[in-house]
mmCIF file of C-alpha atoms and ligand atoms in Angstrom:
data_model
loop_
_atom_site.group_PDB
_atom_site.id
_atom_site.type_symbol
_atom_site.label_atom_id
_atom_site.label_comp_id
_atom_site.label_asym_id
_atom_site.label_seq_id
_atom_site.Cartn_x
_atom_site.Cartn_y
_atom_site.Cartn_z
ATOM 1 C CA MET A 1 0.000 0.000 0.000
ATOM 2 C CA LEU A 2 1.334 3.445 -0.948
ATOM 3 C CA THR A 3 0.481 6.596 0.995
ATOM 4 C CA LEU A 4 1.148 10.201 0.146
ATOM 5 C CA GLY A 5 1.646 12.075 3.433
ATOM 6 C CA ILE A 6 1.312 15.874 3.657
ATOM 7 C CA GLU A 7 2.611 17.888 6.620
ATOM 8 C CA SER A 8 1.849 21.569 7.252
ATOM 9 C CA THR A 9 1.320 22.241 10.976
ATOM 10 C CA ALA A 10 3.853 25.071 11.332
ATOM 11 C CA HIS A 11 6.936 26.315 9.461
ATOM 12 C CA THR A 12 7.385 23.183 7.330
ATOM 13 C CA PHE A 13 5.473 22.081 4.257
ATOM 14 C CA GLY A 14 6.362 18.458 3.563
ATOM 15 C CA ALA A 15 5.307 15.584 1.332
ATOM 16 C CA SER A 16 6.344 11.952 1.527
ATOM 17 C CA VAL A 17 5.576 8.607 -0.036
ATOM 18 C CA VAL A 18 5.468 5.690 2.409
ATOM 19 C CA GLU A 19 5.170 2.099 1.309
ATOM 20 C CA SER A 20 3.764 -0.352 3.793
ATOM 21 C CA ASP A 21 2.394 -3.779 4.263
ATOM 22 C CA ILE A 22 0.169 -3.508 7.328
ATOM 23 C CA ASP A 23 -0.299 -6.645 9.401
ATOM 24 C CA LYS A 24 -3.501 -5.990 11.368
ATOM 25 C CA LYS A 25 -2.965 -9.005 13.620
ATOM 26 C CA ASP A 26 0.606 -8.198 14.580
ATOM 27 C CA TYR A 27 1.605 -4.555 14.330
ATOM 28 C CA LYS A 28 5.306 -5.387 14.690
ATOM 29 C CA LYS A 29 5.225 -7.390 11.453
ATOM 30 C CA SER A 30 3.994 -4.377 9.416
ATOM 31 C CA THR A 31 6.588 -2.829 7.161
ATOM 32 C CA CYS A 32 7.254 0.900 6.833
ATOM 33 C CA LYS A 33 9.455 2.011 3.974
ATOM 34 C CA ILE A 34 9.945 5.758 3.501
ATOM 35 C CA LEU A 35 10.429 6.157 -0.266
ATOM 36 C CA SER A 36 10.731 9.952 -0.099
ATOM 37 C CA ASN A 37 10.477 12.695 2.519
ATOM 38 C CA GLU A 38 10.596 16.175 0.958
ATOM 39 C CA LYS A 39 10.112 19.526 2.663
ATOM 40 C CA ASP A 40 10.575 23.253 2.528
ATOM 41 C CA SER A 41 10.607 25.415 5.655
ATOM 42 C CA TYR A 42 9.635 29.030 6.233
ATOM 43 C CA THR A 43 12.400 30.950 7.979
ATOM 44 C CA THR A 44 12.835 34.468 9.317
ATOM 45 C CA THR A 45 15.877 36.448 10.391
ATOM 46 C CA THR A 46 13.927 38.521 12.910
ATOM 47 C CA GLY A 47 10.687 37.880 14.782
ATOM 48 C CA GLY A 48 8.574 34.756 14.757
ATOM 49 C CA MET A 49 6.211 33.163 12.255
ATOM 50 C CA ILE A 50 3.587 35.407 10.701
ATOM 51 C CA PRO A 51 0.559 33.177 9.878
ATOM 52 C CA ARG A 52 -0.313 34.964 6.622
ATOM 53 C CA GLU A 53 3.280 34.715 5.343
ATOM 54 C CA LEU A 54 3.415 31.113 6.469
ATOM 55 C CA ALA A 55 0.366 30.261 4.344
ATOM 56 C CA GLU A 56 1.865 32.113 1.359
ATOM 57 C CA HIS A 57 5.091 30.127 1.757
ATOM 58 C CA HIS A 58 3.206 26.816 1.892
ATOM 59 C CA TYR A 59 0.983 27.665 -1.112
ATOM 60 C CA ALA A 60 4.045 28.684 -3.117
ATOM 61 C CA CYS A 61 5.991 25.475 -2.513
ATOM 62 C CA SER A 62 3.208 22.874 -2.113
ATOM 63 C CA LEU A 63 2.980 21.750 -5.736
ATOM 64 C CA ASN A 64 6.738 21.364 -6.189
ATOM 65 C CA ILE A 65 7.183 19.527 -2.895
ATOM 66 C CA ILE A 66 4.401 17.035 -3.712
ATOM 67 C CA LYS A 67 5.794 16.539 -7.241
ATOM 68 C CA SER A 68 9.288 16.063 -5.882
ATOM 69 C CA ALA A 69 8.114 13.496 -3.279
ATOM 70 C CA LEU A 70 6.424 11.449 -6.044
ATOM 71 C CA GLU A 71 9.440 11.716 -8.354
ATOM 72 C CA LYS A 72 11.954 10.727 -5.661
ATOM 73 C CA ALA A 73 9.778 7.739 -4.757
ATOM 74 C CA LYS A 74 9.451 6.886 -8.501
ATOM 75 C CA VAL A 75 5.696 6.636 -8.048
ATOM 76 C CA ASN A 76 2.787 8.038 -10.104
ATOM 77 C CA LEU A 77 -0.263 9.555 -8.465
ATOM 78 C CA SER A 78 -2.359 6.789 -10.022
ATOM 79 C CA GLU A 79 -0.450 4.295 -7.844
ATOM 80 C CA ILE A 80 -1.195 6.104 -4.548
ATOM 81 C CA ASP A 81 -3.724 4.250 -2.374
ATOM 82 C CA LEU A 82 -4.237 6.854 0.371
ATOM 83 C CA VAL A 83 -3.636 10.564 0.987
ATOM 84 C CA SER A 84 -2.883 11.461 4.607
ATOM 85 C CA PHE A 85 -2.562 14.999 5.973
ATOM 86 C CA SER A 86 -1.817 16.633 9.317
ATOM 87 C CA GLN A 87 -5.183 17.778 10.650
ATOM 88 C CA GLY A 88 -3.861 19.311 13.900
ATOM 89 C CA PRO A 89 -2.608 20.682 16.197
ATOM 90 C CA GLY A 90 -0.959 23.645 14.547
ATOM 91 C CA ILE A 91 -1.336 27.109 13.080
ATOM 92 C CA GLY A 92 -4.710 27.396 11.286
ATOM 93 C CA ASN A 93 -3.385 29.190 8.190
ATOM 94 C CA ALA A 94 -0.667 26.571 7.718
ATOM 95 C CA LEU A 95 -2.898 23.557 8.403
ATOM 96 C CA ARG A 96 -5.458 24.793 5.880
ATOM 97 C CA VAL A 97 -2.904 24.737 3.020
ATOM 98 C CA GLY A 98 -1.995 21.112 3.742
ATOM 99 C CA ALA A 99 -5.620 20.028 4.111
ATOM 100 C CA ILE A 100 -6.705 21.716 0.866
ATOM 101 C CA SER A 101 -3.725 20.336 -1.062
ATOM 102 C CA ALA A 102 -4.457 16.837 0.255
ATOM 103 C CA ARG A 103 -8.154 17.054 -0.618
ATOM 104 C CA GLN A 104 -7.422 18.336 -4.135
ATOM 105 C CA VAL A 105 -5.085 15.430 -4.831
ATOM 106 C CA ALA A 106 -7.538 12.941 -3.302
ATOM 107 C CA LEU A 107 -10.609 14.275 -5.152
ATOM 108 C CA LYS A 108 -8.906 14.624 -8.530
ATOM 109 C CA ASN A 109 -7.491 11.123 -8.439
ATOM 110 C CA ASN A 110 -10.305 9.447 -6.513
ATOM 111 C CA ILE A 111 -8.061 8.386 -3.621
ATOM 112 C CA PRO A 112 -9.256 7.956 0.004
ATOM 113 C CA LEU A 113 -8.273 10.776 2.382
ATOM 114 C CA ILE A 114 -7.352 10.691 6.048
ATOM 115 C CA GLY A 115 -6.544 13.428 8.593
ATOM 116 C CA VAL A 116 -4.102 12.604 11.395
ATOM 117 C CA ASN A 117 -2.751 14.113 14.612
ATOM 118 C CA HIS A 118 0.782 15.475 14.226
ATOM 119 C CA CYS A 119 1.922 14.617 17.796
ATOM 120 C CA VAL A 120 0.627 11.052 17.613
ATOM 121 C CA ALA A 121 2.432 10.748 14.268
ATOM 122 C CA HIS A 122 5.743 11.617 16.012
ATOM 123 C CA ILE A 123 5.136 8.806 18.511
ATOM 124 C CA GLU A 124 4.226 6.207 15.901
ATOM 125 C CA ILE A 125 7.120 6.882 13.519
ATOM 126 C CA GLY A 126 9.572 6.889 16.459
ATOM 127 C CA ARG A 127 8.138 3.637 17.770
ATOM 128 C CA LYS A 128 8.272 1.984 14.352
ATOM 129 C CA LEU A 129 11.734 3.106 13.202
ATOM 130 C CA CYS A 130 13.352 2.388 16.599
ATOM 131 C CA ASN A 131 11.469 -0.853 17.114
ATOM 132 C CA ALA A 132 10.326 0.363 20.539
ATOM 133 C CA LYS A 133 7.420 -1.566 22.031
ATOM 134 C CA ASP A 134 5.735 0.665 24.578
ATOM 135 C CA PRO A 135 7.831 3.781 25.157
ATOM 136 C CA ILE A 136 7.312 7.061 26.930
ATOM 137 C CA MET A 137 7.779 9.819 24.405
ATOM 138 C CA LEU A 138 9.560 13.022 25.306
ATOM 139 C CA TYR A 139 8.137 15.278 22.627
ATOM 140 C CA ALA A 140 10.138 18.484 22.619
ATOM 141 C CA SER A 141 9.537 20.822 19.682
ATOM 142 C CA GLY A 142 8.948 24.488 18.940
ATOM 143 C CA ALA A 143 5.313 24.665 19.950
ATOM 144 C CA ASN A 144 4.885 21.347 21.773
ATOM 145 C CA THR A 145 6.458 20.038 24.943
ATOM 146 C CA GLN A 146 4.787 16.901 26.259
ATOM 147 C CA ILE A 147 5.680 13.692 28.049
ATOM 148 C CA ILE A 148 3.339 11.093 26.600
ATOM 149 C CA CYS A 149 2.659 7.397 26.935
ATOM 150 C CA TYR A 150 0.040 4.862 25.978
ATOM 151 C CA GLU A 151 -2.526 3.783 28.533
ATOM 152 C CA ASN A 152 -5.882 2.200 27.816
ATOM 153 C CA SER A 153 -6.587 3.221 24.185
ATOM 154 C CA TYR A 154 -5.151 6.757 24.358
ATOM 155 C CA TYR A 155 -1.749 8.432 24.343
ATOM 156 C CA ARG A 156 -1.972 10.127 27.735
ATOM 157 C CA VAL A 157 -0.147 13.375 28.424
ATOM 158 C CA PHE A 158 1.664 12.860 31.732
ATOM 159 C CA GLY A 159 3.245 16.291 31.763
ATOM 160 C CA GLU A 160 3.461 19.323 29.498
ATOM 161 C CA THR A 161 4.475 22.952 29.283
ATOM 162 C CA LEU A 162 2.159 25.450 30.933
ATOM 163 C CA ASP A 163 3.390 28.344 28.813
ATOM 164 C CA THR A 164 5.678 28.182 25.794
ATOM 165 C CA GLY A 165 7.091 25.171 23.946
ATOM 166 C CA ILE A 166 10.761 24.413 24.701
ATOM 167 C CA GLY A 167 11.799 25.140 21.088
ATOM 168 C CA ASN A 168 10.088 28.536 21.040
ATOM 169 C CA PHE A 169 11.721 29.299 24.399
ATOM 170 C CA LEU A 170 15.197 28.413 23.044
ATOM 171 C CA ASP A 171 14.606 30.399 19.847
ATOM 172 C CA THR A 172 13.506 33.477 21.801
ATOM 173 C CA PHE A 173 16.553 33.237 24.080
ATOM 174 C CA GLY A 174 18.791 32.709 21.030
ATOM 175 C CA ARG A 175 17.267 35.714 19.283
ATOM 176 C CA GLU A 176 18.034 37.864 22.355
ATOM 177 C CA LEU A 177 21.632 36.634 22.087
ATOM 178 C CA GLY A 178 21.663 37.597 18.399
ATOM 179 C CA LEU A 179 21.866 34.047 17.056
ATOM 180 C CA GLY A 180 18.959 34.312 14.537
ATOM 181 C CA PHE A 181 16.375 31.610 13.813
ATOM 182 C CA PRO A 182 16.449 28.696 14.460
ATOM 183 C CA ALA A 183 18.772 29.152 17.445
ATOM 184 C CA GLY A 184 18.579 25.611 18.876
ATOM 185 C CA PRO A 185 21.461 24.031 16.887
ATOM 186 C CA LYS A 186 23.745 27.042 17.585
ATOM 187 C CA LEU A 187 22.946 26.962 21.313
ATOM 188 C CA ASP A 188 23.716 23.256 21.384
ATOM 189 C CA GLU A 189 27.075 23.893 19.722
ATOM 190 C CA MET A 190 27.863 26.631 22.265
ATOM 191 C CA TYR A 191 26.910 24.323 25.144
ATOM 192 C CA PHE A 192 29.568 21.811 24.124
ATOM 193 C CA LYS A 193 32.141 24.329 22.826
ATOM 194 C CA GLY A 194 32.203 26.166 26.130
ATOM 195 C CA THR A 195 32.621 22.917 27.958
ATOM 196 C CA LEU A 196 35.519 21.747 25.793
ATOM 197 C CA ALA A 197 37.382 25.080 25.955
ATOM 198 C CA LYS A 198 37.199 25.047 29.726
ATOM 199 C CA VAL A 199 38.156 21.400 30.019
ATOM 200 C CA SER A 200 41.353 22.005 28.023
ATOM 201 C CA ALA A 201 42.154 25.072 30.144
ATOM 202 C CA PHE A 202 42.060 22.820 33.189
ATOM 203 C CA ALA A 203 43.991 19.998 31.502
ATOM 204 C CA GLY A 204 45.902 17.844 33.912
ATOM 205 C CA ARG A 205 43.553 18.399 36.846
ATOM 206 C CA SER A 206 40.885 15.952 37.875
ATOM 207 C CA GLU A 207 37.412 16.493 36.392
ATOM 208 C CA ALA A 208 35.965 17.314 39.799
ATOM 209 C CA MET A 209 38.704 19.866 40.472
ATOM 210 C CA ALA A 210 38.458 21.345 37.007
ATOM 211 C CA SER A 211 34.753 22.208 37.371
ATOM 212 C CA PRO A 212 34.675 22.946 33.639
ATOM 213 C CA ARG A 213 31.193 24.418 33.605
ATOM 214 C CA GLU A 214 29.905 27.114 35.879
ATOM 215 C CA LEU A 215 26.208 26.655 36.601
ATOM 216 C CA LEU A 216 24.632 30.086 37.070
ATOM 217 C CA GLU A 217 21.628 30.450 39.333
ATOM 218 C CA LEU A 218 18.470 30.485 37.194
ATOM 219 C CA PRO A 219 14.813 29.481 37.742
ATOM 220 C CA TYR A 220 13.941 25.800 37.526
ATOM 221 C CA THR A 221 10.162 25.354 37.224
ATOM 222 C CA VAL A 222 8.545 21.949 37.513
ATOM 223 C CA LYS A 223 4.991 22.098 38.869
ATOM 224 C CA GLY A 224 3.809 18.591 39.628
ATOM 225 C CA MET A 225 4.309 16.917 36.258
ATOM 226 C CA ASP A 226 4.129 20.149 34.255
ATOM 227 C CA LEU A 227 6.797 22.636 33.261
ATOM 228 C CA ALA A 228 7.073 26.373 32.667
ATOM 229 C CA PHE A 229 9.782 28.268 30.806
ATOM 230 C CA SER A 230 8.780 31.937 31.059
ATOM 231 C CA GLY A 231 10.553 32.578 34.394
ATOM 232 C CA LEU A 232 13.726 31.010 33.038
ATOM 233 C CA LEU A 233 13.437 33.115 29.869
ATOM 234 C CA THR A 234 13.005 36.383 31.811
ATOM 235 C CA SER A 235 16.024 35.659 34.043
ATOM 236 C CA ALA A 236 18.176 34.431 31.155
ATOM 237 C CA THR A 237 17.338 37.552 29.098
ATOM 238 C CA LYS A 238 18.300 39.785 32.046
ATOM 239 C CA LYS A 239 21.604 37.941 32.388
ATOM 240 C CA ILE A 240 22.465 38.769 28.746
ATOM 241 C CA GLU A 241 22.989 42.339 29.980
ATOM 242 C CA GLU A 242 25.597 41.010 32.430
ATOM 243 C CA VAL A 243 27.283 39.139 29.563
ATOM 244 C CA LYS A 244 27.480 42.413 27.601
ATOM 245 C CA LYS A 245 29.091 44.122 30.605
ATOM 246 C CA GLY A 246 31.631 41.292 30.839
ATOM 247 C CA LYS A 247 30.392 40.251 34.287
ATOM 248 C CA ILE A 248 29.540 36.710 33.248
ATOM 249 C CA ASN A 249 30.681 34.409 30.501
ATOM 250 C CA GLN A 250 28.265 33.852 27.577
ATOM 251 C CA GLU A 251 29.111 30.138 27.389
ATOM 252 C CA ASP A 252 28.319 29.704 31.084
ATOM 253 C CA LEU A 253 24.948 31.395 30.512
ATOM 254 C CA VAL A 254 24.101 29.185 27.516
ATOM 255 C CA TYR A 255 25.254 26.109 29.399
ATOM 256 C CA SER A 256 23.168 27.017 32.462
ATOM 257 C CA VAL A 257 20.011 27.831 30.475
ATOM 258 C CA LEU A 258 20.179 24.585 28.505
ATOM 259 C CA HIS A 259 21.102 22.632 31.611
ATOM 260 C CA ASN A 260 18.072 23.870 33.572
ATOM 261 C CA ALA A 261 15.602 23.551 30.704
ATOM 262 C CA PHE A 262 16.707 20.025 29.780
ATOM 263 C CA ALA A 263 16.931 18.910 33.423
ATOM 264 C CA MET A 264 13.282 19.940 33.821
ATOM 265 C CA LEU A 265 12.309 17.751 30.826
ATOM 266 C CA THR A 266 14.443 14.887 32.111
ATOM 267 C CA GLU A 267 12.955 15.060 35.607
ATOM 268 C CA VAL A 268 9.363 14.802 34.356
ATOM 269 C CA THR A 269 10.298 11.986 31.954
ATOM 270 C CA GLU A 270 11.935 10.094 34.827
ATOM 271 C CA ARG A 271 8.860 10.490 37.000
ATOM 272 C CA ALA A 272 6.639 9.237 34.165
ATOM 273 C CA LEU A 273 8.920 6.175 33.895
ATOM 274 C CA ALA A 274 8.677 5.598 37.650
ATOM 275 C CA HIS A 275 4.887 5.978 37.668
ATOM 276 C CA THR A 276 4.147 3.768 34.668
ATOM 277 C CA GLU A 277 6.998 1.289 35.242
ATOM 278 C CA LYS A 278 7.727 1.422 31.510
ATOM 279 C CA LYS A 279 11.285 0.717 30.385
ATOM 280 C CA GLU A 280 11.658 2.677 27.157
ATOM 281 C CA VAL A 281 11.946 6.348 26.217
ATOM 282 C CA VAL A 282 11.772 7.673 22.659
ATOM 283 C CA LEU A 283 12.626 11.247 21.681
ATOM 284 C CA GLY A 284 10.605 13.329 19.229
ATOM 285 C CA GLY A 285 10.385 16.920 18.036
ATOM 286 C CA GLY A 286 13.103 19.210 16.709
ATOM 287 C CA VAL A 287 14.628 19.779 20.178
ATOM 288 C CA GLY A 288 15.017 15.997 20.393
ATOM 289 C CA CYS A 289 17.929 16.474 17.940
ATOM 290 C CA SER A 290 19.882 18.332 20.670
ATOM 291 C CA LYS A 291 22.950 16.339 21.715
ATOM 292 C CA ALA A 292 22.854 18.080 25.102
ATOM 293 C CA LEU A 293 19.296 16.858 25.729
ATOM 294 C CA GLN A 294 20.117 13.377 24.412
ATOM 295 C CA GLU A 295 23.140 13.152 26.723
ATOM 296 C CA MET A 296 21.099 14.096 29.795
ATOM 297 C CA VAL A 297 18.138 11.799 29.073
ATOM 298 C CA LYS A 298 20.527 8.928 28.249
ATOM 299 C CA LYS A 299 22.243 9.307 31.615
ATOM 300 C CA MET A 300 18.896 9.204 33.422
ATOM 301 C CA CYS A 301 17.754 6.148 31.402
ATOM 302 C CA ASP A 302 21.040 4.315 32.091
ATOM 303 C CA GLU A 303 20.686 4.951 35.820
ATOM 304 C CA ARG A 304 17.116 3.587 35.791
ATOM 305 C CA GLY A 305 17.846 0.605 33.540
ATOM 306 C CA ALA A 306 15.609 2.035 30.791
ATOM 307 C CA LYS A 307 16.414 2.154 27.084
ATOM 308 C CA LEU A 308 16.603 5.419 25.171
ATOM 309 C CA PHE A 309 15.662 5.411 21.480
ATOM 310 C CA ILE A 310 16.734 8.323 19.299
ATOM 311 C CA PRO A 311 15.016 8.295 15.874
ATOM 312 C CA PRO A 312 16.817 9.829 12.860
ATOM 313 C CA ASN A 313 16.766 13.638 12.890
ATOM 314 C CA SER A 314 14.731 13.574 9.644
ATOM 315 C CA VAL A 315 11.684 12.238 11.509
ATOM 316 C CA MET A 316 12.219 14.114 14.791
ATOM 317 C CA VAL A 317 11.763 17.448 13.021
ATOM 318 C CA ASP A 318 8.407 18.131 11.331
ATOM 319 C CA ASN A 319 8.104 15.770 8.379
ATOM 320 C CA ALA A 320 5.493 14.170 6.140
ATOM 321 C CA ALA A 321 6.719 10.556 6.437
ATOM 322 C CA GLN A 322 5.232 10.287 9.926
ATOM 323 C CA ILE A 323 1.921 11.659 8.603
ATOM 324 C CA GLY A 324 1.883 8.992 5.882
ATOM 325 C CA TRP A 325 2.738 6.202 8.327
ATOM 326 C CA LEU A 326 0.064 7.162 10.886
ATOM 327 C CA GLY A 327 -2.475 7.564 8.056
ATOM 328 C CA LEU A 328 -1.740 3.985 7.002
ATOM 329 C CA LEU A 329 -2.169 2.682 10.547
ATOM 330 C CA MET A 330 -5.463 4.508 11.037
ATOM 331 C CA TYR A 331 -6.898 3.698 7.614
ATOM 332 C CA SER A 332 -6.124 0.011 7.990
ATOM 333 C CA SER A 333 -7.951 0.132 11.351
ATOM 334 C CA GLY A 334 -11.099 1.481 9.689
ATOM 335 C CA VAL A 335 -10.765 5.238 10.388
ATOM 336 C CA ARG A 336 -12.113 7.440 7.563
ATOM 337 C CA THR A 337 -12.133 11.214 6.882
ATOM 338 C CA PRO A 338 -15.031 12.307 4.623
ATOM 339 C CA LYS A 339 -13.804 14.542 1.799
ATOM 340 C CA ASN A 340 -16.974 16.682 1.891
ATOM 341 C CA LYS A 341 -16.603 17.489 5.609
ATOM 342 C CA LEU A 342 -12.981 18.490 5.677
ATOM 343 C CA VAL A 343 -11.961 20.262 8.885
ATOM 344 C CA ILE A 344 -8.681 21.280 10.434
ATOM 345 C CA LEU A 345 -8.187 20.949 14.194
ATOM 346 C CA PRO A 346 -5.640 23.596 15.316
ATOM 347 C CA LYS A 347 -6.236 22.828 19.015
ATOM 348 C CA GLN A 348 -6.497 19.050 18.791
ATOM 349 C CA ARG A 349 -4.713 17.374 21.707
ATOM 350 C CA THR A 350 -2.646 14.208 21.671
ATOM 351 C CA ASP A 351 -5.094 12.614 24.123
ATOM 352 C CA ASP A 352 -8.145 13.453 21.959
ATOM 353 C CA VAL A 353 -7.287 10.659 19.525
ATOM 354 C CA LYS A 354 -8.550 7.136 20.178
ATOM 355 C CA VAL A 355 -5.698 4.780 19.369
ATOM 356 C CA VAL A 356 -7.733 2.115 17.605
ATOM 357 C CA TRP A 357 -4.688 0.542 15.931
ATOM 358 C CA ARG A 358 -3.122 -0.562 19.234
ATOM 359 C CA LYS A 359 -4.371 -3.319 21.465
ATOM 360 C CA ASN A 360 -4.334 -2.785 25.238
HETATM 361 FE FE1 FE2 B 401 6.442 18.254 15.357
#
């Protein structure tokens, strides 16, 4: 079965062709082959995403991206069995472009259509590509920050951000530092660069003596199982002034901000592991690509005897392959999206979706 997946929840417009042989009796025996995974992302040098410009970007590139996904997969539209699109959550203007593109392709070629949840798609592609059985997902992206796991027919949200997503928080902090957008990869580089420079300066002394990183005092906000980043952002932004005056080192500030933010995510993930007694963690979302976050979560998993799965970066960032794969799972379980009642669901939550393709 061949699915054309279309992603358009935020800055990325993506299209992908996924080939699969779904085994309804034994999910693990189903195959998932990503034949293509094309995308184009809206970027800015200053400020955030402007919804109207986002929609214009997606309209402008949609046709070429879909064409390119079919060409790379060496597949004709007449061979596609299903069109799957991201129905939510996301920015309305962006979601609408994906939904309309998907419906046009489906109507014109008489192909079934299915709308899927973007967050659930991250979980399912991570689970499939890493061969994880029943993991907790740490979903850390621009707009979303959730600790999720499967319980009784739903992906339950065990903890989440109460204000901004971790990625948006890092980008705002990075913008204040003058790093441009997206700032995450540059911050990650600075986190390790600062560490290495200091380690070599202390060469010859024991690691404990060297104290290569100075942890500055900054807010650390975990409320029950939820997190908040605005206090950390306000304090970190104020400390940039001290960096400019030469009172504190920029690398120490970046290290401390990332350390606190990622420790908050790691703490909630650990408590979800303890509560559910699950033994696997899978990362998802663009911030999941951070080596600093991976290092910290890995350490926690090792100490607890849990296994950490890190999917390829190409499916941790927003991508259409995961949309195609989840569409296949849902369609083969009998879920249908009527073409004449097409809706987008900008506020749809991970735990709104009944997981009919998994057995308890
Ligand atoms: Fe995402």
